Short mmCIF file of C-alpha atoms in Angstrom, two decimals:
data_model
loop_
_atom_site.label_atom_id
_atom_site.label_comp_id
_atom_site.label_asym_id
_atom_site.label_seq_id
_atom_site.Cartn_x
_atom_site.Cartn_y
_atom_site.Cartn_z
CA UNK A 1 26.07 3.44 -25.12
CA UNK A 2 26.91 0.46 -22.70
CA UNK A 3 24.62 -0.74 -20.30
CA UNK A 4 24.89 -3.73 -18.07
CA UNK A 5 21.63 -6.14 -19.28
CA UNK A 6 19.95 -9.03 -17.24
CA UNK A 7 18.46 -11.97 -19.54
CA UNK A 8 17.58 -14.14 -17.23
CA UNK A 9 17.37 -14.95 -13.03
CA UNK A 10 20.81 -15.52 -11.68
CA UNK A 11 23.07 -15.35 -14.69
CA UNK A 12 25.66 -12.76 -14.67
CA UNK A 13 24.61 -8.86 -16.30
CA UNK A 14 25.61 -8.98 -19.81
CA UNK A 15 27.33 -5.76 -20.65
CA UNK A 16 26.06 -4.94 -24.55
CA UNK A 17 25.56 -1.55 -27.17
CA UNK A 18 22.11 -0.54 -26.70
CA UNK A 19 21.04 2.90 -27.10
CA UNK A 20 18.13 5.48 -26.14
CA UNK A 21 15.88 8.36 -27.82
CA UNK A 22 15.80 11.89 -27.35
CA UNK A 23 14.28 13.19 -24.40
CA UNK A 24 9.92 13.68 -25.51
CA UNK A 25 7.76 15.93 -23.12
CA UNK A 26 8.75 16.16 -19.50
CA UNK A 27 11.60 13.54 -20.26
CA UNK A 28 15.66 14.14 -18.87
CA UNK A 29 18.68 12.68 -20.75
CA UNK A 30 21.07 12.19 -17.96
CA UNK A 31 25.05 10.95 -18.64
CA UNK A 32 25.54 9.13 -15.54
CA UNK A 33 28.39 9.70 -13.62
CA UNK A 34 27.95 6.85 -10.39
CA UNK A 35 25.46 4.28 -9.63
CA UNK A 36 25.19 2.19 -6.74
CA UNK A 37 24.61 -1.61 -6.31
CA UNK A 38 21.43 -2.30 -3.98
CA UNK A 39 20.15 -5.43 -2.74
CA UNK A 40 16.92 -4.37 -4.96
CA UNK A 41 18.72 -4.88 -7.50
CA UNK A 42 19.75 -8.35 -6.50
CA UNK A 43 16.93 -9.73 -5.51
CA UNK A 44 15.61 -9.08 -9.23
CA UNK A 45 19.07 -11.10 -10.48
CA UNK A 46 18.14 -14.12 -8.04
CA UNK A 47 14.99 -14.09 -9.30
CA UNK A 48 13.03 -13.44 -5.76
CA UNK A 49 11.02 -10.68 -7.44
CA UNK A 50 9.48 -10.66 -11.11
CA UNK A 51 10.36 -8.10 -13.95
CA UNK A 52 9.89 -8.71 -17.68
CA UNK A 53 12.97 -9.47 -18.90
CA UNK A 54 15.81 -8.62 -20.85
CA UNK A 55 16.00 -6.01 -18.50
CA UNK A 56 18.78 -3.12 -17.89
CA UNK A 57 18.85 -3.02 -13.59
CA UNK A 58 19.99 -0.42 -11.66
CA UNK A 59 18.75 3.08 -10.18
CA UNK A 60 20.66 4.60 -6.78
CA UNK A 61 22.67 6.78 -9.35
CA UNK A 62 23.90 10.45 -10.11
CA UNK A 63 24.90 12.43 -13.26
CA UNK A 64 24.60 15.62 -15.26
CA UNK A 65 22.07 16.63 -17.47
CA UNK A 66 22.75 15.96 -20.88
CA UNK A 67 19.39 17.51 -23.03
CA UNK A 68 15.54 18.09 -21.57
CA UNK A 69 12.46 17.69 -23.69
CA UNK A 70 9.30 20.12 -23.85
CA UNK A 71 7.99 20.93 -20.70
CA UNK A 72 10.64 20.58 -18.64
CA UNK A 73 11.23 23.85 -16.73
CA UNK A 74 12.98 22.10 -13.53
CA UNK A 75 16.40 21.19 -14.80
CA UNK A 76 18.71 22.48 -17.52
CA UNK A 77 21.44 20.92 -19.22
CA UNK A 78 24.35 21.02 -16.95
CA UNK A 79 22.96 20.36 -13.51
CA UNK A 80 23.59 17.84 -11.43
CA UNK A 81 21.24 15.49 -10.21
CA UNK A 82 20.23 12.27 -8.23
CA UNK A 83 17.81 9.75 -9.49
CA UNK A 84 15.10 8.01 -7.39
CA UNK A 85 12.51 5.36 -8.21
CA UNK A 86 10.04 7.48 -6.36
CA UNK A 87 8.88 9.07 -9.53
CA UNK A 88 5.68 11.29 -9.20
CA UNK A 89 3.18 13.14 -10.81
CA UNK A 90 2.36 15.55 -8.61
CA UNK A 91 -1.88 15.12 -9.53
CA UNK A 92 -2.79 11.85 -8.50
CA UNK A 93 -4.73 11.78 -4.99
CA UNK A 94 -1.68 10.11 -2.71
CA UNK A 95 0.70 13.05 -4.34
CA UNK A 96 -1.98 15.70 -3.42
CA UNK A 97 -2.45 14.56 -0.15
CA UNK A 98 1.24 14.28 0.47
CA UNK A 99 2.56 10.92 -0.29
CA UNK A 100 4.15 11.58 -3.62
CA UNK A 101 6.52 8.06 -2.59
CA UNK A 102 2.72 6.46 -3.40
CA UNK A 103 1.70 8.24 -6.34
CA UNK A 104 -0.78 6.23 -8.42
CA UNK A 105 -0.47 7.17 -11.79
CA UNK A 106 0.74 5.05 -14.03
CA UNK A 107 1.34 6.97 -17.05
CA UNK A 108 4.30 8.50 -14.64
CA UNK A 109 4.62 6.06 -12.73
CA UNK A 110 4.84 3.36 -15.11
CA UNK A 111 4.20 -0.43 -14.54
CA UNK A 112 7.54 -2.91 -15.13
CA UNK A 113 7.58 -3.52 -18.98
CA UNK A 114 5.60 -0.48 -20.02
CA UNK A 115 8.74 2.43 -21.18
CA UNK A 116 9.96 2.35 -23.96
CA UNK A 117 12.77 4.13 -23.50
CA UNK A 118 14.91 2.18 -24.64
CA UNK A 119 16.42 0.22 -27.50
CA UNK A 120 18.91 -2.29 -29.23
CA UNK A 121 19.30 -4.18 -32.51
CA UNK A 122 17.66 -7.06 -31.41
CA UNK A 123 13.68 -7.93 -31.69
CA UNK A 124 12.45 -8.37 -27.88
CA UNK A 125 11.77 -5.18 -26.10
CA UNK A 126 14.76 -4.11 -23.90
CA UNK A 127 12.80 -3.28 -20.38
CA UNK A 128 14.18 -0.43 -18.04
CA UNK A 129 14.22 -1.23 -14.06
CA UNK A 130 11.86 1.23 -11.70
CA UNK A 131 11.41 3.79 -14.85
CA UNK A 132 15.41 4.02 -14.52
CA UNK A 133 17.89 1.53 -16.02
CA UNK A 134 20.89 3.52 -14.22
CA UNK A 135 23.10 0.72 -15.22
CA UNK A 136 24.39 2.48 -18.49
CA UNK A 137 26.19 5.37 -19.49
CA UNK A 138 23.02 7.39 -20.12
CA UNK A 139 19.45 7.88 -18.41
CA UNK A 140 16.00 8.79 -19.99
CA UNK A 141 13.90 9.38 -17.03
CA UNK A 142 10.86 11.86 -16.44
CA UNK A 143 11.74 15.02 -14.67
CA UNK A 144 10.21 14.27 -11.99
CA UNK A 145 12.39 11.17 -10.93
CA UNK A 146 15.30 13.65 -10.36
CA UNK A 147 16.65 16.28 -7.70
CA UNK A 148 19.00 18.81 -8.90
CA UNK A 149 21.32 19.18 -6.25
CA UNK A 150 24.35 21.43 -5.65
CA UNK A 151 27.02 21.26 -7.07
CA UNK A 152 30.21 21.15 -4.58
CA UNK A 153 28.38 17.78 -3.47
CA UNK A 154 30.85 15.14 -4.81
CA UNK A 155 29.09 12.73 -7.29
CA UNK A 156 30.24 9.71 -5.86
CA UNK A 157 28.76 10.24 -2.60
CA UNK A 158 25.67 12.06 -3.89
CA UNK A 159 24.50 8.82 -5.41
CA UNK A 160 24.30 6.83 -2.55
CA UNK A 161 21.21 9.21 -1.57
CA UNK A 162 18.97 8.15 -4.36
CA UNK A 163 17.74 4.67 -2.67
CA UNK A 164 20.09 3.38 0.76
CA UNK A 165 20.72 6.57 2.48
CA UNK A 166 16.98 7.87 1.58
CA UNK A 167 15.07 5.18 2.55
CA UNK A 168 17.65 4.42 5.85
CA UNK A 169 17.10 7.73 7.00
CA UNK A 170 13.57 7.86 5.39
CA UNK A 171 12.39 5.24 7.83
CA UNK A 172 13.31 6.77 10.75
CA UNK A 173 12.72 10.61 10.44
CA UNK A 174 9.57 10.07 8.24
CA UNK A 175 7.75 7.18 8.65
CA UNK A 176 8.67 6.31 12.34
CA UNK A 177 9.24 10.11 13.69
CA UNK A 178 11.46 8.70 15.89
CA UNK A 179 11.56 11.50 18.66
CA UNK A 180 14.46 12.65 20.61
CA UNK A 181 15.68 10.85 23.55
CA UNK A 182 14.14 7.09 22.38
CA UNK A 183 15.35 3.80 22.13
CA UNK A 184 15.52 2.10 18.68
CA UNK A 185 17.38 -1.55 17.66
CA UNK A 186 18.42 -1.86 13.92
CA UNK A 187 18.69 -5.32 12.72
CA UNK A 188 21.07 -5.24 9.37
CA UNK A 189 24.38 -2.96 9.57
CA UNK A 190 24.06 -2.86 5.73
CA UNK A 191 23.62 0.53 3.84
CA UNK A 192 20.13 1.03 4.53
CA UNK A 193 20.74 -0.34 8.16
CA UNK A 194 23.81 1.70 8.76
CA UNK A 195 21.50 5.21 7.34
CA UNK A 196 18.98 4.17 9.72
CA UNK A 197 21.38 4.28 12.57
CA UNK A 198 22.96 7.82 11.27
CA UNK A 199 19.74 8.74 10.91
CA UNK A 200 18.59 7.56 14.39
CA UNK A 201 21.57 9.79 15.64
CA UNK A 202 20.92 12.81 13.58
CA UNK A 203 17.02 12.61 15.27
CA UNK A 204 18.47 12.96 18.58
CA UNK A 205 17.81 9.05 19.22
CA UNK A 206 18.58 8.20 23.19
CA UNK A 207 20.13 4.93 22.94
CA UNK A 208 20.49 2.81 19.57
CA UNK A 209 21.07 -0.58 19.23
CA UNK A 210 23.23 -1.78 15.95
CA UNK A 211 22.22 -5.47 15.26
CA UNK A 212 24.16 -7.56 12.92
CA UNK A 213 26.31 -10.56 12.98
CA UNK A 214 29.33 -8.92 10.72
CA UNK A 215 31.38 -7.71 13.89
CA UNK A 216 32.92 -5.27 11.31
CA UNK A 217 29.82 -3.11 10.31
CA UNK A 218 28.81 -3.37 14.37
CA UNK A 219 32.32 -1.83 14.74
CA UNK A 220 31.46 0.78 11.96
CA UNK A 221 28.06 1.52 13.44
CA UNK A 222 29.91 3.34 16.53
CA UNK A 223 30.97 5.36 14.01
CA UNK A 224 27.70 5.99 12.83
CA UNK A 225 25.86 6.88 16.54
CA UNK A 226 25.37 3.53 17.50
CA UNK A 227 25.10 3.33 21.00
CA UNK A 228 24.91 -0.03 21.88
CA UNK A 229 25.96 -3.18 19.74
CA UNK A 230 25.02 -6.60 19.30
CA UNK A 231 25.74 -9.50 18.03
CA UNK A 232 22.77 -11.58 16.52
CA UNK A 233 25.09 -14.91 16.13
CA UNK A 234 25.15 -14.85 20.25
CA UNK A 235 21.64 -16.63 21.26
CA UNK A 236 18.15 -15.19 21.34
CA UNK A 237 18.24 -11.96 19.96
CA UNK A 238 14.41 -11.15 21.22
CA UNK A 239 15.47 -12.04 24.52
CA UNK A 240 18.71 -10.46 24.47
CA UNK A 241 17.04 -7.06 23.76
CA UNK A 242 14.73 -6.97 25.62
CA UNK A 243 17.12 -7.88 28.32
CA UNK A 244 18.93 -4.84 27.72
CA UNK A 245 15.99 -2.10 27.11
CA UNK A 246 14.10 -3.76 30.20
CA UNK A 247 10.67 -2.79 28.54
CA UNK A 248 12.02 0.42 27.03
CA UNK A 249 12.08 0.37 23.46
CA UNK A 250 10.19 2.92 21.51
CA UNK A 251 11.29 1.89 17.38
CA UNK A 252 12.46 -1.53 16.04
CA UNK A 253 13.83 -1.45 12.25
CA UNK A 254 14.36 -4.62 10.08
CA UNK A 255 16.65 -3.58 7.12
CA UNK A 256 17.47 -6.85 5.41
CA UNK A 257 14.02 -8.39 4.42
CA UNK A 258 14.01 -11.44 5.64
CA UNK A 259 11.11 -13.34 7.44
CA UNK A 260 12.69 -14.31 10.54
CA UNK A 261 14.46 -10.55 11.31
CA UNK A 262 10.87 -9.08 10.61
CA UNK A 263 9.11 -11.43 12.64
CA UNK A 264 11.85 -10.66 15.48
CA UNK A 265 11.50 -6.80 15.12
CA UNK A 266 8.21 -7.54 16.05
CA UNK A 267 8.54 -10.03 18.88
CA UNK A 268 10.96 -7.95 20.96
CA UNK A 269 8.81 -4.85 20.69
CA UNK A 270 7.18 -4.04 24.47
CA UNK A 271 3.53 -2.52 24.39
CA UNK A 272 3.14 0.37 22.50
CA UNK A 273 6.13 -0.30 20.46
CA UNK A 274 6.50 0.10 16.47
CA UNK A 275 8.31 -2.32 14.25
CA UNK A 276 9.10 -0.51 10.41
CA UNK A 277 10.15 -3.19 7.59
CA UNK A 278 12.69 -1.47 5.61
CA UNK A 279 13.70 -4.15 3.74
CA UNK A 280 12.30 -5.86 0.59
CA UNK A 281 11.03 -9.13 1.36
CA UNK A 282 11.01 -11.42 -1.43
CA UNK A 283 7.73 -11.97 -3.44
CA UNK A 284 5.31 -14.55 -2.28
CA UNK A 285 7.27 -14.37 1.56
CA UNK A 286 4.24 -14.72 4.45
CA UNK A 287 5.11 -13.12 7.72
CA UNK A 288 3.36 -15.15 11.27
CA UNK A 289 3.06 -12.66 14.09
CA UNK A 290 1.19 -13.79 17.52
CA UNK A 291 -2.48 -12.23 17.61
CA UNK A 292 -2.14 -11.42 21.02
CA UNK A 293 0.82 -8.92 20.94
CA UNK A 294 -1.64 -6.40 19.01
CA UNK A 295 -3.43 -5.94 21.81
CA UNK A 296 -1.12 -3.36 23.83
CA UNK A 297 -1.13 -1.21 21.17
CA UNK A 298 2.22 -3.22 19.24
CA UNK A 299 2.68 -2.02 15.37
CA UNK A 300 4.06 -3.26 12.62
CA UNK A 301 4.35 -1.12 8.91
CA UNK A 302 6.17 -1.02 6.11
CA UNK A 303 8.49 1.96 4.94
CA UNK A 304 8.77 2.86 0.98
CA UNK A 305 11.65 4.17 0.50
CA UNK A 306 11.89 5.98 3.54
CA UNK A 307 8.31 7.57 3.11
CA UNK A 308 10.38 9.97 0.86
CA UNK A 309 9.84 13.80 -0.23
CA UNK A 310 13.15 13.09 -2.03
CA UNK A 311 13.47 16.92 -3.72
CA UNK A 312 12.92 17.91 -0.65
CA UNK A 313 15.11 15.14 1.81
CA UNK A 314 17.72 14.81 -0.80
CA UNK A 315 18.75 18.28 -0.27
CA UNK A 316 18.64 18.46 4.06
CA UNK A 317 20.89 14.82 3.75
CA UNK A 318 23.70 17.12 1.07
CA UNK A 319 23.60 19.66 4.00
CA UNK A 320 23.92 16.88 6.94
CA UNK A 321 27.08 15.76 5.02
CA UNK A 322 28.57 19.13 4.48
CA UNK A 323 28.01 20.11 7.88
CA UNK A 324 29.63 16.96 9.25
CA UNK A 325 26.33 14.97 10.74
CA UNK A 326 25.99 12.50 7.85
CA UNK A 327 28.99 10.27 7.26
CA UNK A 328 28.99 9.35 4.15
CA UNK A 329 32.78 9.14 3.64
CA UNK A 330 33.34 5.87 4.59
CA UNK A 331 30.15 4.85 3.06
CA UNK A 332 31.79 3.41 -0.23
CA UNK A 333 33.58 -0.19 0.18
CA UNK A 334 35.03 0.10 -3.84
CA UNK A 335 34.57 1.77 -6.54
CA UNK A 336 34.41 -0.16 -10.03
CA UNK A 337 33.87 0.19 -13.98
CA UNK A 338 30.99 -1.30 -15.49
CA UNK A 339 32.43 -4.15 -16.91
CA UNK A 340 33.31 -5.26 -13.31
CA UNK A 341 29.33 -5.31 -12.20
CA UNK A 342 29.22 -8.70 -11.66
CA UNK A 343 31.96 -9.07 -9.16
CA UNK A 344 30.74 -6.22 -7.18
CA UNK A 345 27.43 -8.29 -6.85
CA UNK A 346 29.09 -10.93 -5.79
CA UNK A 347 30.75 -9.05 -3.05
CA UNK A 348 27.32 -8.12 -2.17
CA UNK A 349 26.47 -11.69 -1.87
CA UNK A 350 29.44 -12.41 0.54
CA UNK A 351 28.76 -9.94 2.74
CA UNK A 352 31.27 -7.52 4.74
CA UNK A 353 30.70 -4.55 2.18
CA UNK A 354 29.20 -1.63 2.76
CA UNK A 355 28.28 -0.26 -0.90
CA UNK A 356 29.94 -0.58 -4.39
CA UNK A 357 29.44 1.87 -6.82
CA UNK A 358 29.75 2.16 -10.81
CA UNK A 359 32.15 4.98 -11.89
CA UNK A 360 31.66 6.17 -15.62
CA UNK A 361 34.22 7.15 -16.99
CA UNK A 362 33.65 10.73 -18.80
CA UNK A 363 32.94 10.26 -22.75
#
């Protein structure tokens, strides 16, 4: 099969034969149909994160199951599904208490470099990203880093819910609880940014501010439930929030991971305000926050992946869709074949898109 292969930080994805095993005990052989390109996966490509390398990248994806291995009694050959890199076991204490999007175990939940999964013709072990690899035509993935999901939801769009659209919406319905009627600013009109603000709507959100400086995506965030837009290239964005909320402002989210936007979700919160971090900083990245502000009750946390139950969130987002609350249509800026990867990355890098996707072409 093809599969689009980082050898080293910022160099271009090599697109190369490799090829996988059958599915052993609890495993999924999925032929991917569409896979997204996430700022994750670039800030492995510029090197701002570590992974063992070679290294096959991707994992906001769809497909249809292809073969199952022994013990697999959730999917069948046939269904559709939705991959997500919150894999879990289902045993460990975090998943028993409720946070699978934590689970500890590492034989599921395996540390970067430890599947083996996958292989090639060449002597160094070929490494597959978050337990996924989504960048080639086929996924081996335990069964419990899918969601079978129904099938009159188009693949395309279904894929986008794996990692953006999860952890957008994630943020603000689970980790947040963001209750009807509040005030919440969004800093980053990107995919995860632009979920957050559908997301913020679909809560029953009082007033939402869209922050970005791409007066494009502001634009699109109307379309979204954006109440209120501005944009960050016009002064002091602190001060120009908190100029318009006047002390009311119940939920700041920072979606592009970034130092000085988490540092300002903070700063323009009013006591007994909570800033989430959506975004993935980059490794080693220190955040400075005033002692001080902690004392009237001002909070600052970090969202994985949207605090996730994904077999059970993936589903309620498929029904927001079909029922016309979650607009996902305009979601996708292009679609592209793999051997176009790296341009769509470099889109990325420009800015202005909202998401590419992979299309696979049926084989």
């Amino acid at each position: 099969m093809k599969a689009a292969v980082l050898f080293k930080p910022n160099s271009p994805l090599e697109i190369i034969d490799i090829s996988t095993r059958k599915p052993k005990a609890h495993e999924v052989l999925v032929r991917t149909s569409f896979v997204g390109l996430c700022h994750t996966d670039l800030h492995f490509i510029e090197g701002l994160n570590e992974h063992p390398l070679p290294l096959v990248l991707g994992h906001e994806a769809s497909g249809i199951v292809e073969q199952v291995g022994s013990e697999v009694t959730y999917v069948k050959p046939g269904d559709h599904v939705v991959t997500c890199l919150s894999v879990f076991c289902g045993e460990c204490e975090n998943c028993t208490d409720g946070r699978t999007v934590l689970c500890s175990n590492v034989d599921v939940r395996m540390p970067p470099g430890k599947s083996d999964r996958l292989a090639w013709d060449r002597p160094d072990k070929l490494n597959q990203f978050f337990n996924l690899g989504a960048f080639a035509e086929q996924i081996l993935a335990h069964e419990h880093s899918l969601v079978k999901i129904r099938k009159d939801m188009p693949l395309d769009l279904a894929a986008l819910l794996g990692c953006g659209v999860l952890t957008g919406v994630g943020a603000v319905v689970n980790t947040a609880r963001v209750k009807a009627g509040e005030t919440v600013a969004i800093i980053g009109c990107g995919g995860v940014g632009m979920a957050a603000v559908n997301g913020a709507a679909i809560a029953g959100a009082g007033r939402i501010i869209a922050i970005d400086i791409d007066k494009n995506k502001l634009e699109m965030a109307k379309n979204f439930g954006a109440t209120d837009l501005l944009d960050a290239r016009d002064g002091s964005v602190v001060e120009k929030v908190k100029e318009m909320t006047n002390g009311v402002l119940h939920h700041t989210f920072e979606a592009l991971g970034r130092k000085e936007t988490t540092e300002q979700a903070f700063a323009m919160l009013p006591p007994g305000g909570t800033a989430t971090i959506m975004g993935m900083l980059p490794q080693g990245t220190m955040i400075e926050l005033h002692g001080l502000d902690f004392i009237r009750e001002r909070k600052i946390q970090g969202s994985s992946m949207g605090s996730n139950h994904f077999r059970v969130d993936i589903p309620r987002l498929i029904n927001f869709y079909l029922r016309g609350k979650l607009h996902l249509d305009s979601w996708i800026s292009e679609r592209m074949p793999l051997d176009k990867i790296n341009e769509g990355f470099a889109t990325m890098k420009r800015g202005g898109s909202m998401r590419s996707v992979i299309e696979f072409q049926s084989w």
